[in-house]
């Protein structure tokens, strides 16, 4: 069917399966996705598709990709506790954490997965307090 648009979910499901089946070819599959998005004029959907791929990796292989932003670099103890919490909440077999720091959080952290967000930052708590009349 020429001209039929492939759904984001189908793209994500297919790419996640390839990433699981061929982890040594990860760069190849990511480049193939990028080329497809450019060729099909779907670059604006890239962030949504990446989110869908993260969800599919969890569904297909039990990998939970978690993006953590913290006021300061995570200690090994905090990283370990966060992994245990996420594993208990999701039953994921493997928790993968990418980390970045943002001093504007003041303290604490924000952890984001494809499906949820845990915001335990001081900045958010202060903002909530400021809205109480």
PDB file of C-alpha atoms in Angstrom:
ATOM      1  CA  UNK A   1       0.000   0.000   0.000  1.00  0.00           C
ATOM      2  CA  UNK A   2       1.835   3.017  -1.239  1.00  0.00           C
ATOM      3  CA  UNK A   3       1.305   6.122   0.821  1.00  0.00           C
ATOM      4  CA  UNK A   4       0.078   4.298   3.921  1.00  0.00           C
ATOM      5  CA  UNK A   5       1.515   5.830   7.073  1.00  0.00           C
ATOM      6  CA  UNK A   6       2.997   3.292   9.478  1.00  0.00           C
ATOM      7  CA  UNK A   7       1.864   3.946  13.044  1.00  0.00           C
ATOM      8  CA  UNK A   8       4.342   5.093  15.690  1.00  0.00           C
ATOM      9  CA  UNK A   9       3.509   2.009  17.771  1.00  0.00           C
ATOM     10  CA  UNK A  10       4.356  -0.343  14.913  1.00  0.00           C
ATOM     11  CA  UNK A  11       7.644   1.483  14.327  1.00  0.00           C
ATOM     12  CA  UNK A  12       8.451   1.346  18.047  1.00  0.00           C
ATOM     13  CA  UNK A  13       7.508  -2.328  18.378  1.00  0.00           C
ATOM     14  CA  UNK A  14       9.623  -3.269  15.356  1.00  0.00           C
ATOM     15  CA  UNK A  15      12.658  -1.249  16.385  1.00  0.00           C
ATOM     16  CA  UNK A  16      12.530  -2.468  19.986  1.00  0.00           C
ATOM     17  CA  UNK A  17      12.427  -6.071  18.759  1.00  0.00           C
ATOM     18  CA  UNK A  18      15.494  -5.435  16.586  1.00  0.00           C
ATOM     19  CA  UNK A  19      17.374  -3.722  19.437  1.00  0.00           C
ATOM     20  CA  UNK A  20      16.685  -6.719  21.670  1.00  0.00           C
ATOM     21  CA  UNK A  21      17.517  -9.303  19.001  1.00  0.00           C
ATOM     22  CA  UNK A  22      20.666  -7.558  17.777  1.00  0.00           C
ATOM     23  CA  UNK A  23      22.150  -5.395  20.526  1.00  0.00           C
ATOM     24  CA  UNK A  24      25.495  -5.266  18.713  1.00  0.00           C
ATOM     25  CA  UNK A  25      23.759  -3.476  15.797  1.00  0.00           C
ATOM     26  CA  UNK A  26      22.118  -0.800  17.950  1.00  0.00           C
ATOM     27  CA  UNK A  27      23.738   2.060  16.021  1.00  0.00           C
ATOM     28  CA  UNK A  28      22.580   0.582  12.703  1.00  0.00           C
ATOM     29  CA  UNK A  29      18.945   0.418  13.843  1.00  0.00           C
ATOM     30  CA  UNK A  30      18.987   3.930  15.281  1.00  0.00           C
ATOM     31  CA  UNK A  31      20.481   5.297  12.053  1.00  0.00           C
ATOM     32  CA  UNK A  32      17.854   3.377  10.062  1.00  0.00           C
ATOM     33  CA  UNK A  33      15.108   4.942  12.181  1.00  0.00           C
ATOM     34  CA  UNK A  34      16.569   8.428  11.703  1.00  0.00           C
ATOM     35  CA  UNK A  35      16.781   7.910   7.941  1.00  0.00           C
ATOM     36  CA  UNK A  36      13.193   6.633   7.834  1.00  0.00           C
ATOM     37  CA  UNK A  37      11.914   9.630   9.789  1.00  0.00           C
ATOM     38  CA  UNK A  38      13.688  12.043   7.444  1.00  0.00           C
ATOM     39  CA  UNK A  39      12.555  10.217   4.280  1.00  0.00           C
ATOM     40  CA  UNK A  40       8.951  10.068   5.461  1.00  0.00           C
ATOM     41  CA  UNK A  41       8.941  13.685   6.708  1.00  0.00           C
ATOM     42  CA  UNK A  42       8.179  12.516  10.260  1.00  0.00           C
ATOM     43  CA  UNK A  43      11.087  14.094  12.147  1.00  0.00           C
ATOM     44  CA  UNK A  44       8.616  16.037  14.279  1.00  0.00           C
ATOM     45  CA  UNK A  45       7.449  12.695  15.731  1.00  0.00           C
ATOM     46  CA  UNK A  46      10.945  11.618  16.819  1.00  0.00           C
ATOM     47  CA  UNK A  47      10.494  12.351  20.538  1.00  0.00           C
ATOM     48  CA  UNK A  48       7.163  10.509  20.612  1.00  0.00           C
ATOM     49  CA  UNK A  49       8.626   7.519  18.786  1.00  0.00           C
ATOM     50  CA  UNK A  50      11.600   7.365  21.156  1.00  0.00           C
ATOM     51  CA  UNK A  51       9.163   7.365  24.076  1.00  0.00           C
ATOM     52  CA  UNK A  52       7.204   4.554  22.393  1.00  0.00           C
ATOM     53  CA  UNK A  53      10.429   2.583  21.849  1.00  0.00           C
ATOM     54  CA  UNK A  54      11.311   2.938  25.532  1.00  0.00           C
ATOM     55  CA  UNK A  55       7.866   1.601  26.431  1.00  0.00           C
ATOM     56  CA  UNK A  56       8.260  -1.308  24.003  1.00  0.00           C
ATOM     57  CA  UNK A  57      11.691  -2.215  25.378  1.00  0.00           C
ATOM     58  CA  UNK A  58      10.078  -2.507  28.796  1.00  0.00           C
ATOM     59  CA  UNK A  59       7.146  -4.524  27.449  1.00  0.00           C
ATOM     60  CA  UNK A  60       9.246  -6.876  25.329  1.00  0.00           C
ATOM     61  CA  UNK A  61      12.351  -7.347  27.440  1.00  0.00           C
ATOM     62  CA  UNK A  62      11.693  -5.985  30.920  1.00  0.00           C
ATOM     63  CA  UNK A  63      14.123  -3.085  30.403  1.00  0.00           C
ATOM     64  CA  UNK A  64      12.990   0.093  32.107  1.00  0.00           C
ATOM     65  CA  UNK A  65      14.776   3.157  30.760  1.00  0.00           C
ATOM     66  CA  UNK A  66      14.744   5.909  33.349  1.00  0.00           C
ATOM     67  CA  UNK A  67      15.938   9.476  32.847  1.00  0.00           C
ATOM     68  CA  UNK A  68      16.947  11.030  36.151  1.00  0.00           C
ATOM     69  CA  UNK A  69      17.638  14.700  36.713  1.00  0.00           C
ATOM     70  CA  UNK A  70      19.040  15.574  40.113  1.00  0.00           C
ATOM     71  CA  UNK A  71      20.346  18.666  41.838  1.00  0.00           C
ATOM     72  CA  UNK A  72      23.697  16.939  42.368  1.00  0.00           C
ATOM     73  CA  UNK A  73      25.219  13.737  40.941  1.00  0.00           C
ATOM     74  CA  UNK A  74      23.561  10.619  42.366  1.00  0.00           C
ATOM     75  CA  UNK A  75      25.473   8.668  44.969  1.00  0.00           C
ATOM     76  CA  UNK A  76      25.765   4.908  44.555  1.00  0.00           C
ATOM     77  CA  UNK A  77      23.381   4.454  47.501  1.00  0.00           C
ATOM     78  CA  UNK A  78      20.694   6.706  45.983  1.00  0.00           C
ATOM     79  CA  UNK A  79      21.101   5.093  42.552  1.00  0.00           C
ATOM     80  CA  UNK A  80      20.736   1.639  44.107  1.00  0.00           C
ATOM     81  CA  UNK A  81      17.692   2.660  46.167  1.00  0.00           C
ATOM     82  CA  UNK A  82      16.048   4.203  43.102  1.00  0.00           C
ATOM     83  CA  UNK A  83      16.641   1.029  41.075  1.00  0.00           C
ATOM     84  CA  UNK A  84      15.116  -1.080  43.866  1.00  0.00           C
ATOM     85  CA  UNK A  85      12.077   1.206  44.086  1.00  0.00           C
ATOM     86  CA  UNK A  86      11.529   1.156  40.322  1.00  0.00           C
ATOM     87  CA  UNK A  87      11.990  -2.619  40.117  1.00  0.00           C
ATOM     88  CA  UNK A  88       9.462  -3.140  42.915  1.00  0.00           C
ATOM     89  CA  UNK A  89       6.944  -0.775  41.318  1.00  0.00           C
ATOM     90  CA  UNK A  90       7.262  -2.113  37.772  1.00  0.00           C
ATOM     91  CA  UNK A  91       8.648  -5.678  38.003  1.00  0.00           C
ATOM     92  CA  UNK A  92      11.292  -4.653  35.445  1.00  0.00           C
ATOM     93  CA  UNK A  93      14.176  -7.084  35.027  1.00  0.00           C
ATOM     94  CA  UNK A  94      16.698  -4.400  34.183  1.00  0.00           C
ATOM     95  CA  UNK A  95      16.639  -0.733  35.196  1.00  0.00           C
ATOM     96  CA  UNK A  96      18.780   1.515  32.998  1.00  0.00           C
ATOM     97  CA  UNK A  97      19.350   5.007  34.362  1.00  0.00           C
ATOM     98  CA  UNK A  98      20.634   7.990  32.423  1.00  0.00           C
ATOM     99  CA  UNK A  99      21.605  10.881  34.652  1.00  0.00           C
ATOM    100  CA  UNK A 100      21.971  14.620  34.365  1.00  0.00           C
ATOM    101  CA  UNK A 101      22.203  17.375  36.925  1.00  0.00           C
ATOM    102  CA  UNK A 102      20.205  20.577  37.211  1.00  0.00           C
ATOM    103  CA  UNK A 103      21.060  22.797  40.169  1.00  0.00           C
ATOM    104  CA  UNK A 104      17.732  24.624  39.784  1.00  0.00           C
ATOM    105  CA  UNK A 105      16.036  21.590  41.366  1.00  0.00           C
ATOM    106  CA  UNK A 106      17.686  22.783  44.612  1.00  0.00           C
ATOM    107  CA  UNK A 107      17.639  19.215  45.993  1.00  0.00           C
ATOM    108  CA  UNK A 108      16.118  15.831  45.275  1.00  0.00           C
ATOM    109  CA  UNK A 109      15.469  14.363  41.849  1.00  0.00           C
ATOM    110  CA  UNK A 110      13.017  13.853  39.012  1.00  0.00           C
ATOM    111  CA  UNK A 111      12.857  10.353  37.481  1.00  0.00           C
ATOM    112  CA  UNK A 112      11.032   9.873  34.170  1.00  0.00           C
ATOM    113  CA  UNK A 113      10.137   6.652  32.388  1.00  0.00           C
ATOM    114  CA  UNK A 114       8.125   6.203  29.211  1.00  0.00           C
ATOM    115  CA  UNK A 115       4.930   5.960  31.273  1.00  0.00           C
ATOM    116  CA  UNK A 116       5.464   7.837  34.516  1.00  0.00           C
ATOM    117  CA  UNK A 117       7.278  10.564  36.397  1.00  0.00           C
ATOM    118  CA  UNK A 118       8.464  10.690  39.986  1.00  0.00           C
ATOM    119  CA  UNK A 119       9.162  14.276  41.031  1.00  0.00           C
ATOM    120  CA  UNK A 120      10.860  14.406  44.400  1.00  0.00           C
ATOM    121  CA  UNK A 121      12.602  17.728  43.833  1.00  0.00           C
ATOM    122  CA  UNK A 122      12.776  20.521  46.377  1.00  0.00           C
ATOM    123  CA  UNK A 123      11.891  23.023  43.640  1.00  0.00           C
ATOM    124  CA  UNK A 124       8.526  21.306  43.014  1.00  0.00           C
ATOM    125  CA  UNK A 125       7.778  21.075  46.728  1.00  0.00           C
ATOM    126  CA  UNK A 126       8.506  24.784  47.166  1.00  0.00           C
ATOM    127  CA  UNK A 127       6.334  25.640  44.158  1.00  0.00           C
ATOM    128  CA  UNK A 128       3.458  23.642  45.666  1.00  0.00           C
ATOM    129  CA  UNK A 129       3.855  25.431  48.987  1.00  0.00           C
ATOM    130  CA  UNK A 130       3.810  28.778  47.194  1.00  0.00           C
ATOM    131  CA  UNK A 131       0.407  28.008  45.665  1.00  0.00           C
ATOM    132  CA  UNK A 132      -1.278  27.312  49.022  1.00  0.00           C
ATOM    133  CA  UNK A 133      -3.458  30.233  50.039  1.00  0.00           C
TER     134      UNK A 133
END
